[in-house]
CSV table of C-alpha atoms and ligand atoms in Angstrom, one decimal:
chain,number,residue,atom,x,y,z
A,1,MET,CA,0.0,0.0,0.0
A,2,LEU,CA,1.2,3.5,-0.8
A,3,SER,CA,2.0,6.0,1.9
A,4,LYS,CA,-0.6,8.4,3.2
A,5,ARG,CA,1.6,11.2,1.8
A,6,ALA,CA,1.5,9.8,-1.8
A,7,GLY,CA,-2.3,9.7,-1.5
A,8,LYS,CA,-2.5,13.4,-0.7
A,9,ILE,CA,-1.0,14.5,-4.0
A,10,LYS,CA,-3.3,14.9,-6.9
A,11,PRO,CA,-2.0,14.5,-10.5
A,12,SER,CA,-1.5,17.8,-12.1
A,13,PRO,CA,-4.8,19.1,-13.6
A,14,THR,CA,-2.9,20.0,-16.7
A,15,LEU,CA,-1.8,16.5,-17.4
A,16,ALA,CA,-5.0,15.3,-19.1
A,17,MET,CA,-4.9,18.3,-21.4
A,18,ASP,CA,-1.3,17.9,-22.1
A,19,ALA,CA,-1.7,14.2,-22.9
A,20,LYS,CA,-4.5,15.0,-25.3
A,21,ALA,CA,-2.5,17.8,-27.0
A,22,LYS,CA,0.4,15.4,-27.5
A,23,ALA,CA,-1.9,12.6,-28.8
A,24,MET,CA,-3.4,15.1,-31.3
A,25,LYS,CA,0.1,16.1,-32.4
A,26,ALA,CA,1.2,12.5,-32.8
A,27,SER,CA,-1.8,11.8,-35.0
A,28,GLY,CA,-0.7,14.6,-37.3
A,29,VAL,CA,-2.8,17.5,-36.1
A,30,ASP,CA,-1.0,20.9,-36.3
A,31,VAL,CA,-1.5,22.0,-32.6
A,32,VAL,CA,-0.4,25.5,-31.6
A,33,ASN,CA,1.0,25.1,-28.1
A,34,PHE,CA,0.7,28.0,-25.7
A,35,GLY,CA,1.1,25.6,-22.8
A,36,VAL,CA,4.9,25.6,-22.5
A,37,GLY,CA,6.6,27.0,-19.4
A,38,GLU,CA,10.1,27.3,-20.7
A,39,PRO,CA,12.0,29.6,-23.1
A,40,ASP,CA,11.9,28.5,-26.7
A,41,PHE,CA,15.5,29.8,-27.1
A,42,ASP,CA,18.6,27.5,-27.1
A,43,THR,CA,21.1,27.6,-24.2
A,44,PRO,CA,23.8,30.1,-25.3
A,45,ASP,CA,27.0,28.6,-26.8
A,46,ASN,CA,29.4,30.0,-24.2
A,47,ILE,CA,27.4,28.1,-21.5
A,48,LYS,CA,27.4,24.9,-23.6
A,49,GLU,CA,31.1,25.2,-24.2
A,50,ALA,CA,31.8,25.5,-20.4
A,51,ALA,CA,29.9,22.2,-19.9
A,52,ILE,CA,31.8,20.5,-22.7
A,53,LYS,CA,35.0,21.7,-21.2
A,54,ALA,CA,34.0,20.4,-17.8
A,55,ILE,CA,33.4,16.9,-19.3
A,56,LYS,CA,36.7,16.9,-21.2
A,57,ASP,CA,38.5,18.1,-18.0
A,58,GLY,CA,37.1,15.2,-16.1
A,59,PHE,CA,35.0,17.4,-13.8
A,60,THR,CA,32.5,14.6,-13.5
A,61,LYS,CA,32.6,13.5,-9.9
A,62,TYR,CA,30.8,14.4,-6.7
A,63,THR,CA,31.1,18.0,-5.6
A,64,PRO,CA,30.3,19.6,-2.2
A,65,VAL,CA,26.6,19.0,-1.6
A,66,GLY,CA,25.5,22.6,-1.7
A,67,GLY,CA,27.6,23.5,-4.8
A,68,ILE,CA,31.2,24.3,-5.7
A,69,ASP,CA,32.7,27.5,-4.2
A,70,PRO,CA,33.1,29.2,-7.6
A,71,LEU,CA,29.4,28.8,-8.3
A,72,LYS,CA,28.5,30.0,-4.8
A,73,ASP,CA,30.7,33.0,-5.3
A,74,ALA,CA,29.1,33.7,-8.7
A,75,VAL,CA,25.7,33.6,-7.0
A,76,ILE,CA,26.9,35.9,-4.2
A,77,GLU,CA,28.2,38.3,-6.7
A,78,LYS,CA,24.9,38.2,-8.6
A,79,PHE,CA,23.0,39.1,-5.4
A,80,ARG,CA,25.4,41.9,-4.7
A,81,LYS,CA,25.2,43.4,-8.2
A,82,ASP,CA,21.5,42.8,-9.0
A,83,ASN,CA,19.8,43.0,-5.6
A,84,ASN,CA,22.2,45.0,-3.4
A,85,LEU,CA,22.2,41.9,-1.1
A,86,GLU,CA,25.3,40.6,0.8
A,87,TYR,CA,25.6,36.9,1.5
A,88,ALA,CA,28.4,34.6,2.7
A,89,ARG,CA,29.0,31.2,1.3
A,90,ASP,CA,27.2,29.5,4.3
A,91,GLU,CA,24.1,31.5,3.4
A,92,VAL,CA,23.8,30.1,-0.1
A,93,ILE,CA,22.9,26.6,-1.4
A,94,VAL,CA,22.8,25.4,-5.0
A,95,SER,CA,20.1,22.8,-5.8
A,96,CYS,CA,18.8,20.8,-8.7
A,97,GLY,CA,16.5,23.6,-10.0
A,98,ALA,CA,14.5,26.3,-8.2
A,99,LYS,CA,11.7,23.8,-7.7
A,100,HIS,CA,14.2,21.6,-5.8
A,101,SER,CA,15.3,24.7,-3.8
A,102,LEU,CA,11.6,25.4,-2.9
A,103,TYR,CA,11.2,21.7,-1.9
A,104,ASN,CA,14.2,21.8,0.4
A,105,ILE,CA,12.8,24.9,2.0
A,106,ALA,CA,9.5,23.1,2.6
A,107,GLN,CA,11.3,20.2,4.2
A,108,ALA,CA,13.4,22.4,6.3
A,109,LEU,CA,10.7,24.8,7.5
A,110,TYR,CA,7.2,23.2,7.4
A,111,GLY,CA,5.7,20.8,9.9
A,112,PRO,CA,2.4,19.2,10.8
A,113,GLY,CA,-0.3,21.9,11.1
A,114,ASP,CA,1.8,24.8,10.0
A,115,GLU,CA,0.0,27.2,7.8
A,116,VAL,CA,1.7,28.6,4.7
A,117,ILE,CA,0.1,31.5,2.9
A,118,ILE,CA,-0.1,31.2,-0.8
A,119,PRO,CA,-1.5,34.2,-2.8
A,120,SER,CA,-3.7,32.9,-5.7
A,121,PRO,CA,-3.4,32.5,-8.6
A,122,TYR,CA,-0.3,30.6,-7.8
A,123,TRP,CA,2.4,28.5,-9.4
A,124,VAL,CA,1.2,24.9,-9.4
A,125,SER,CA,3.9,23.3,-7.2
A,126,TYR,CA,3.5,25.6,-4.2
A,127,PRO,CA,0.5,23.9,-2.6
A,128,ASP,CA,1.6,20.4,-3.2
A,129,GLN,CA,5.0,21.0,-1.7
A,130,VAL,CA,3.3,22.4,1.4
A,131,ILE,CA,0.9,19.4,1.6
A,132,LEU,CA,3.8,16.9,1.0
A,133,ASN,CA,5.4,18.2,4.2
A,134,ASP,CA,2.2,17.9,6.3
A,135,ALA,CA,1.5,21.6,6.4
A,136,VAL,CA,-1.6,23.4,5.3
A,137,PRO,CA,-1.7,25.8,2.3
A,138,VAL,CA,-3.8,28.9,3.0
A,139,PHE,CA,-4.9,30.4,-0.3
A,140,VAL,CA,-5.5,34.2,-0.3
A,141,LYS,CA,-7.2,35.4,-3.4
A,142,THR,CA,-5.7,38.3,-5.3
A,143,TYR,CA,-7.5,40.4,-7.9
A,144,GLU,CA,-7.0,41.7,-11.4
A,145,LYS,CA,-8.0,45.2,-10.2
A,146,ASP,CA,-4.9,45.1,-7.9
A,147,LYS,CA,-2.7,43.6,-10.7
A,148,PHE,CA,-2.8,40.4,-8.7
A,149,MET,CA,-0.8,41.9,-5.8
A,150,LEU,CA,-1.6,40.6,-2.3
A,151,LYS,CA,-2.6,43.6,-0.2
A,152,PRO,CA,-0.7,43.8,3.1
A,153,ASP,CA,-3.9,44.2,5.2
A,154,VAL,CA,-5.5,41.2,3.4
A,155,LEU,CA,-2.4,39.2,4.2
A,156,GLU,CA,-2.6,40.2,7.8
A,157,SER,CA,-6.3,39.2,8.1
A,158,HIS,CA,-5.3,35.6,7.2
A,159,ILE,CA,-2.6,35.2,9.8
A,160,THR,CA,-3.2,32.9,12.7
A,161,LYS,CA,-1.0,31.5,15.5
A,162,LYS,CA,-0.1,28.6,13.1
A,163,THR,CA,1.0,30.8,10.2
A,164,LYS,CA,4.7,30.0,9.4
A,165,ALA,CA,5.4,31.5,6.1
A,166,ILE,CA,4.2,33.3,3.0
A,167,ILE,CA,5.3,32.4,-0.6
A,168,LEU,CA,5.8,35.4,-2.9
A,169,ASN,CA,6.4,35.2,-6.7
A,170,SER,CA,7.2,38.3,-8.6
A,171,PRO,CA,7.3,38.5,-11.6
A,172,SER,CA,4.5,35.9,-11.4
A,173,ASN,CA,3.8,32.7,-13.2
A,174,PRO,CA,0.9,32.5,-14.2
A,175,THR,CA,-0.2,36.2,-14.2
A,176,GLY,CA,2.9,37.8,-15.8
A,177,LEU,CA,2.6,40.7,-13.3
A,178,THR,CA,5.0,42.2,-10.8
A,179,TYR,CA,4.8,43.6,-7.3
A,180,ASP,CA,5.5,47.3,-6.8
A,181,LYS,CA,7.8,48.5,-4.1
A,182,LYS,CA,5.1,49.9,-1.8
A,183,THR,CA,3.3,46.6,-1.6
A,184,ILE,CA,6.5,44.7,-1.0
A,185,GLU,CA,7.3,47.0,1.8
A,186,GLY,CA,3.8,46.5,3.3
A,187,ILE,CA,4.2,42.8,3.1
A,188,ALA,CA,7.6,42.9,4.7
A,189,GLY,CA,6.1,44.9,7.6
A,190,VAL,CA,3.4,42.4,8.2
A,191,ALA,CA,5.8,39.5,8.0
A,192,LEU,CA,8.1,41.1,10.5
A,193,LYS,CA,5.3,42.0,12.9
A,194,HIS,CA,4.0,38.4,12.9
A,195,ASN,CA,7.4,36.6,12.7
A,196,LEU,CA,6.7,34.9,9.4
A,197,TYR,CA,9.2,33.6,7.0
A,198,VAL,CA,9.1,34.9,3.5
A,199,ILE,CA,9.9,32.6,0.6
A,200,SER,CA,10.5,34.8,-2.4
A,201,ASP,CA,10.6,33.0,-5.7
A,202,GLU,CA,12.4,35.4,-8.0
A,203,ILE,CA,13.1,33.1,-11.0
A,204,TYR,CA,11.7,35.6,-13.5
A,205,GLU,CA,13.6,38.5,-12.1
A,206,LYS,CA,15.5,39.3,-15.3
A,207,LEU,CA,12.5,39.0,-17.5
A,208,THR,CA,10.7,42.3,-17.0
A,209,TYR,CA,9.2,44.9,-19.5
A,210,ASP,CA,8.4,48.5,-19.8
A,211,GLY,CA,11.3,49.6,-17.6
A,212,PHE,CA,10.0,47.7,-14.6
A,213,THR,CA,12.8,47.1,-12.0
A,214,HIS,CA,12.6,44.1,-9.8
A,215,ILE,CA,13.1,44.6,-6.1
A,216,SER,CA,13.9,41.7,-3.8
A,217,ILE,CA,12.0,41.9,-0.6
A,218,ALA,CA,15.2,40.7,1.2
A,219,SER,CA,16.9,43.9,0.2
A,220,LEU,CA,14.5,46.2,2.1
A,221,SER,CA,16.2,45.8,5.5
A,222,ASN,CA,18.4,43.5,7.5
A,223,GLU,CA,15.4,42.5,9.6
A,224,ILE,CA,13.4,41.2,6.7
A,225,LYS,CA,16.6,39.7,5.1
A,226,ALA,CA,16.9,37.6,8.2
A,227,ARG,CA,13.4,36.2,7.7
A,228,THR,CA,13.6,35.7,3.9
A,229,LEU,CA,14.7,32.8,1.7
A,230,VAL,CA,15.4,34.2,-1.8
A,231,VAL,CA,14.9,31.5,-4.5
A,232,ASN,CA,16.3,32.0,-8.0
A,233,GLY,CA,17.7,29.9,-10.8
A,234,LEU,CA,19.1,29.7,-14.2
A,235,SER,CA,16.2,27.9,-16.0
A,236,LYS,CA,14.3,30.9,-17.3
A,237,ALA,CA,16.9,33.7,-17.7
A,238,TYR,CA,19.5,31.6,-19.5
A,239,ALA,CA,17.2,29.1,-21.2
A,240,MET,CA,18.6,26.3,-19.1
A,241,THR,CA,15.5,24.4,-17.9
A,242,GLY,CA,17.1,21.0,-18.6
A,243,TRP,CA,20.3,21.7,-16.7
A,244,ARG,CA,18.6,21.8,-13.3
A,245,ILE,CA,20.4,24.5,-11.4
A,246,GLY,CA,18.6,26.7,-8.9
A,247,TYR,CA,19.7,28.4,-5.7
A,248,THR,CA,18.6,29.8,-2.4
A,249,ALA,CA,20.1,32.5,-0.2
A,250,GLY,CA,19.0,33.0,3.4
A,251,PRO,CA,19.7,32.6,7.1
A,252,LYS,CA,22.6,30.2,7.6
A,253,ASP,CA,20.8,27.9,10.0
A,254,ILE,CA,18.1,27.2,7.4
A,255,ILE,CA,20.6,26.9,4.6
A,256,ARG,CA,22.5,24.4,6.8
A,257,ALA,CA,19.3,22.4,7.3
A,258,MET,CA,18.6,22.5,3.6
A,259,THR,CA,22.1,21.3,2.8
A,260,ASN,CA,21.7,18.3,5.3
A,261,ILE,CA,18.4,17.4,3.6
A,262,GLN,CA,19.9,17.7,0.2
A,263,SER,CA,22.9,15.5,1.3
A,264,GLN,CA,20.4,12.7,2.1
A,265,SER,CA,18.4,13.0,-1.1
A,266,THR,CA,20.0,14.2,-4.3
A,267,SER,CA,23.5,15.2,-3.1
A,268,ASN,CA,25.1,17.8,-5.3
A,269,PRO,CA,23.5,19.2,-8.5
A,270,ALA,CA,25.3,17.8,-11.6
A,271,SER,CA,29.0,18.8,-11.6
A,272,ILE,CA,28.8,19.6,-15.3
A,273,ALA,CA,25.7,21.8,-15.0
A,274,GLN,CA,27.4,23.7,-12.1
A,275,LYS,CA,30.4,24.6,-14.4
A,276,ALA,CA,27.9,25.8,-17.0
A,277,ALA,CA,26.1,27.9,-14.4
A,278,VAL,CA,29.4,29.6,-13.4
A,279,GLU,CA,29.8,30.7,-17.0
A,280,ALA,CA,26.1,31.7,-17.3
A,281,LEU,CA,26.4,34.0,-14.2
A,282,THR,CA,29.8,35.4,-14.9
A,283,GLY,CA,30.1,35.4,-18.7
A,284,PRO,CA,28.5,37.8,-21.2
A,285,GLN,CA,24.9,38.7,-20.4
A,286,ASP,CA,23.8,40.0,-23.8
A,287,PHE,CA,21.8,36.8,-24.5
A,288,ILE,CA,19.2,37.9,-22.0
A,289,LYS,CA,18.7,41.2,-23.7
A,290,THR,CA,18.2,39.5,-27.1
A,291,MET,CA,15.7,37.0,-25.7
A,292,LEU,CA,13.9,39.7,-23.8
A,293,SER,CA,13.4,42.0,-26.8
A,294,GLU,CA,11.9,39.1,-28.7
A,295,PHE,CA,9.6,38.2,-25.8
A,296,ASP,CA,8.6,41.9,-25.6
A,297,ARG,CA,7.6,42.0,-29.3
A,298,ARG,CA,5.5,38.8,-28.8
A,299,ARG,CA,4.0,40.1,-25.6
A,300,LYS,CA,2.7,43.3,-27.2
A,301,PHE,CA,1.3,41.5,-30.2
A,302,LEU,CA,-0.4,38.7,-28.2
A,303,VAL,CA,-2.0,41.0,-25.6
A,304,THR,CA,-3.3,43.4,-28.3
A,305,GLU,CA,-4.8,40.4,-30.2
A,306,LEU,CA,-6.3,38.9,-27.1
A,307,ASN,CA,-8.0,42.2,-26.2
A,308,SER,CA,-9.5,42.4,-29.7
A,309,ILE,CA,-11.5,39.2,-29.1
A,310,SER,CA,-15.0,39.9,-27.8
A,311,GLY,CA,-15.5,38.5,-24.3
A,312,ILE,CA,-11.8,38.3,-23.5
A,313,SER,CA,-9.8,41.0,-21.6
A,314,CYS,CA,-6.1,40.8,-20.7
A,315,LEU,CA,-3.9,43.0,-18.5
A,316,THR,CA,-0.5,43.9,-20.0
A,317,PRO,CA,2.0,41.6,-18.4
A,318,THR,CA,5.1,43.3,-16.9
A,319,GLY,CA,7.2,40.2,-16.5
A,320,ALA,CA,7.9,36.5,-17.3
A,321,PHE,CA,6.5,35.1,-20.6
A,322,TYR,CA,2.8,34.6,-19.9
A,323,ALA,CA,-0.4,36.3,-20.7
A,324,PHE,CA,-3.3,35.7,-18.3
A,325,PRO,CA,-6.5,36.8,-19.9
A,326,ASN,CA,-9.9,37.0,-18.2
A,327,THR,CA,-12.3,34.6,-20.0
A,328,SER,CA,-15.1,34.5,-17.5
A,329,LYS,CA,-17.5,36.4,-19.8
A,330,LEU,CA,-17.4,33.4,-22.1
A,331,TYR,CA,-18.6,30.9,-19.5
A,332,GLY,CA,-22.2,29.8,-20.0
A,333,LYS,CA,-21.9,29.9,-23.8
A,334,HIS,CA,-21.7,26.9,-26.1
A,335,ALA,CA,-20.9,25.9,-29.6
A,336,ASP,CA,-22.9,22.9,-30.9
A,337,GLU,CA,-22.4,20.1,-28.4
A,338,ASN,CA,-19.5,22.0,-26.6
A,339,LYS,CA,-20.5,23.6,-23.4
A,340,VAL,CA,-18.1,26.2,-22.0
A,341,SER,CA,-18.7,26.8,-18.3
A,342,SER,CA,-15.2,26.8,-16.9
A,343,SER,CA,-11.6,27.5,-17.8
A,344,SER,CA,-11.1,23.7,-18.2
A,345,GLU,CA,-14.0,23.4,-20.6
A,346,LEU,CA,-12.8,26.4,-22.5
A,347,ALA,CA,-9.3,25.0,-22.8
A,348,LEU,CA,-10.7,21.6,-23.9
A,349,TYR,CA,-13.0,23.4,-26.5
A,350,LEU,CA,-10.0,25.3,-27.9
A,351,LEU,CA,-7.9,22.2,-28.0
A,352,GLU,CA,-10.5,20.0,-29.7
A,353,LYS,CA,-12.1,22.6,-32.0
A,354,ALA,CA,-9.2,25.0,-32.7
A,355,SER,CA,-6.1,22.9,-32.1
A,356,VAL,CA,-4.7,25.3,-29.6
A,357,ALA,CA,-3.3,24.1,-26.3
A,358,LEU,CA,-3.1,26.3,-23.2
A,359,VAL,CA,-3.5,26.0,-19.5
A,360,PRO,CA,-6.8,26.6,-17.8
A,361,GLY,CA,-6.7,29.0,-14.8
A,362,ASP,CA,-8.1,26.6,-12.4
A,363,ALA,CA,-4.8,24.8,-12.5
A,364,PHE,CA,-3.4,27.9,-10.8
A,365,GLY,CA,-6.4,28.4,-8.5
A,366,ASP,CA,-8.4,30.9,-10.5
A,367,ASN,CA,-11.1,29.7,-12.9
A,368,ASP,CA,-11.8,33.1,-14.4
A,369,TYR,CA,-8.6,33.0,-16.5
A,370,ILE,CA,-6.5,31.0,-18.9
A,371,ARG,CA,-2.7,31.1,-19.3
A,372,LEU,CA,-0.9,31.5,-22.6
A,373,SER,CA,2.8,31.2,-22.8
A,374,TYR,CA,4.4,33.4,-25.5
A,375,ALA,CA,7.7,31.3,-25.4
A,376,THR,CA,6.8,30.2,-28.9
A,377,SER,CA,7.4,31.7,-32.3
A,378,MET,CA,5.7,34.8,-33.6
A,379,ASP,CA,4.3,32.6,-36.4
A,380,ASN,CA,2.7,30.3,-33.9
A,381,ILE,CA,1.3,33.1,-31.9
A,382,ARG,CA,-0.2,34.7,-35.0
A,383,LYS,CA,-1.8,31.4,-36.1
A,384,GLY,CA,-2.9,30.5,-32.6
A,385,VAL,CA,-4.7,33.8,-31.7
A,386,GLU,CA,-6.4,33.7,-35.1
A,387,ARG,CA,-7.8,30.3,-34.2
A,388,ILE,CA,-8.8,31.3,-30.8
A,389,LYS,CA,-10.6,34.3,-32.2
A,390,GLU,CA,-12.6,32.2,-34.7
A,391,ALA,CA,-13.5,29.6,-32.1
A,392,VAL,CA,-14.6,32.1,-29.5
A,393,ASN,CA,-16.7,33.9,-32.1
A,394,ARG,CA,-18.5,30.6,-32.8
A,395,LEU,CA,-19.7,30.5,-29.1
A,396,LYS,CA,-23.3,31.4,-28.6
A,397,GLN,CA,-25.3,32.3,-25.5
A,398,ALA,CA,-27.1,29.3,-24.1
B,1,PLP,C1,9.9,27.5,-13.8
B,1,PLP,C2,9.6,27.9,-12.4
B,1,PLP,C3,10.3,27.4,-11.3
B,1,PLP,C4,11.3,26.3,-11.3
B,1,PLP,O1,12.3,26.4,-12.2
B,1,PLP,P1,13.5,25.3,-12.2
B,1,PLP,O2,13.5,24.8,-13.6
B,1,PLP,O3,13.1,24.2,-11.2
B,1,PLP,O4,14.7,26.1,-11.7
B,1,PLP,C5,10.0,28.0,-10.1
B,1,PLP,N1,9.1,28.9,-9.9
B,1,PLP,C6,8.3,29.4,-10.9
B,1,PLP,C7,7.3,30.4,-10.6
B,1,PLP,C8,8.5,28.9,-12.2
B,1,PLP,O5,7.8,29.3,-13.2
C-alpha cells in the first residue's frame, strides 16, 4: 500500500490536457502550443562550451553537496550586483533547479499543522510542496484590479497562530505581473510583525518589461533579510531548464538544514551543470537582452490580439512570458455540443475545435482565467490567436 503522503498529492490538472494535445500532435494535427513553461531559445553557446570543457577536463565527480565554491561565489556576486544583497558562502545553497530549492525549504521549515500563505493565482507546485510536508496551504485570493498583488492588510487578516510562512512570486507565473515597491514594503512589515518567513521566488527577475525594475523583498532591511529565503535559478533567464540549477540565499541555520536534507536526497547538482552555471552567471549577459526583446515583441502582439477578441480581456504583463486573460465572460456559452462553463471546458474546447493548447486558470487556483505562454514563435502566436478568435466567435449564448 502507498504512503498516506502519496495519496494526498493529486495528479496535475494540466496532465490530461497535455496528454490530449500530445496525442493530437502525434496523430498529425497541427497543434499550436501556448502551454509551455520554458523559453523556446537554445542555451547560449558559451554556456554549452563550459559544460563540454567540464566533461573533457574530467570534472565529472561528486562535488560539495551545496555547490562548488566558484558557483556559490558567482551567486553571491549576482546578489550583490543585481539586488544589493550581501551573503556569505554559508548563506547560499545550490540545488537541482529552483523547484528543488523550494522543496528543500518546505522540508526544512514546514511541519504538521503549520499554515503557509499562498496568494492565488499561484504557481502549481507551491500547494503540493506544502501538503507533502504535512503543512496546510492557506490560499488568499488576489484580484485583477490590484494587478494580482496581495494587499498587506488582506495578508494580515489571514494570519493565525499557526502561520509559518508566505510564498511570494514576482514576476509571477501565471499572471505575468509584478509587485510594486510599496506593496512589497507593506508585506515585509506584516511578515516582521508576525514573525513569518518569506519565501521569495524570483526566478523571472530578469524577464521584465516597460522599464520595470525588480526589487527583492530581502533587500528592504536587515530585519526582513533575516526572515527571507530568496529563491532563484538559471532555467528561465539563461534558457537552461534541462540543466537543473537553482539556488537559495537566506539565514545560515536554514541553509545548513537544507544542505543536510539535500545531502540525504539528491546530493550535489550535476557537476557539469554547475560549471555551465558559473559561465552563465559570470560570462557575457547579452543573451538575456536579445531574448527579452523578442519576448517583448510577442507580448505586445499577443496582448493586443487577445484584447481584440470579444469576451476576453487581458492586462498587459510586466514580467515573465505569460499572458493571463480573463475569459469569465465566455462561461455559459456553447458551440454545438460543446458547453463552455469553466476554464477547463474552454481549454478543452479550444484544443478540440481550434487545435490550440493552453493551461486553464483553475490549475493555478483561479477559474476566471486561462494562461498562454508566449515562449513560442511569432508565427505560432499569429496562427494561434487567429484560431482562438474564430473559435470564440462561434460560441453562442445558451
Ligand atoms: C519555472 C519555475 C520554477 C522552477 O524552475 P526550475 O527549472 O526548477 O529552476 C520555479 N518557480 C516558478 C514560478 C517557475 O515558473
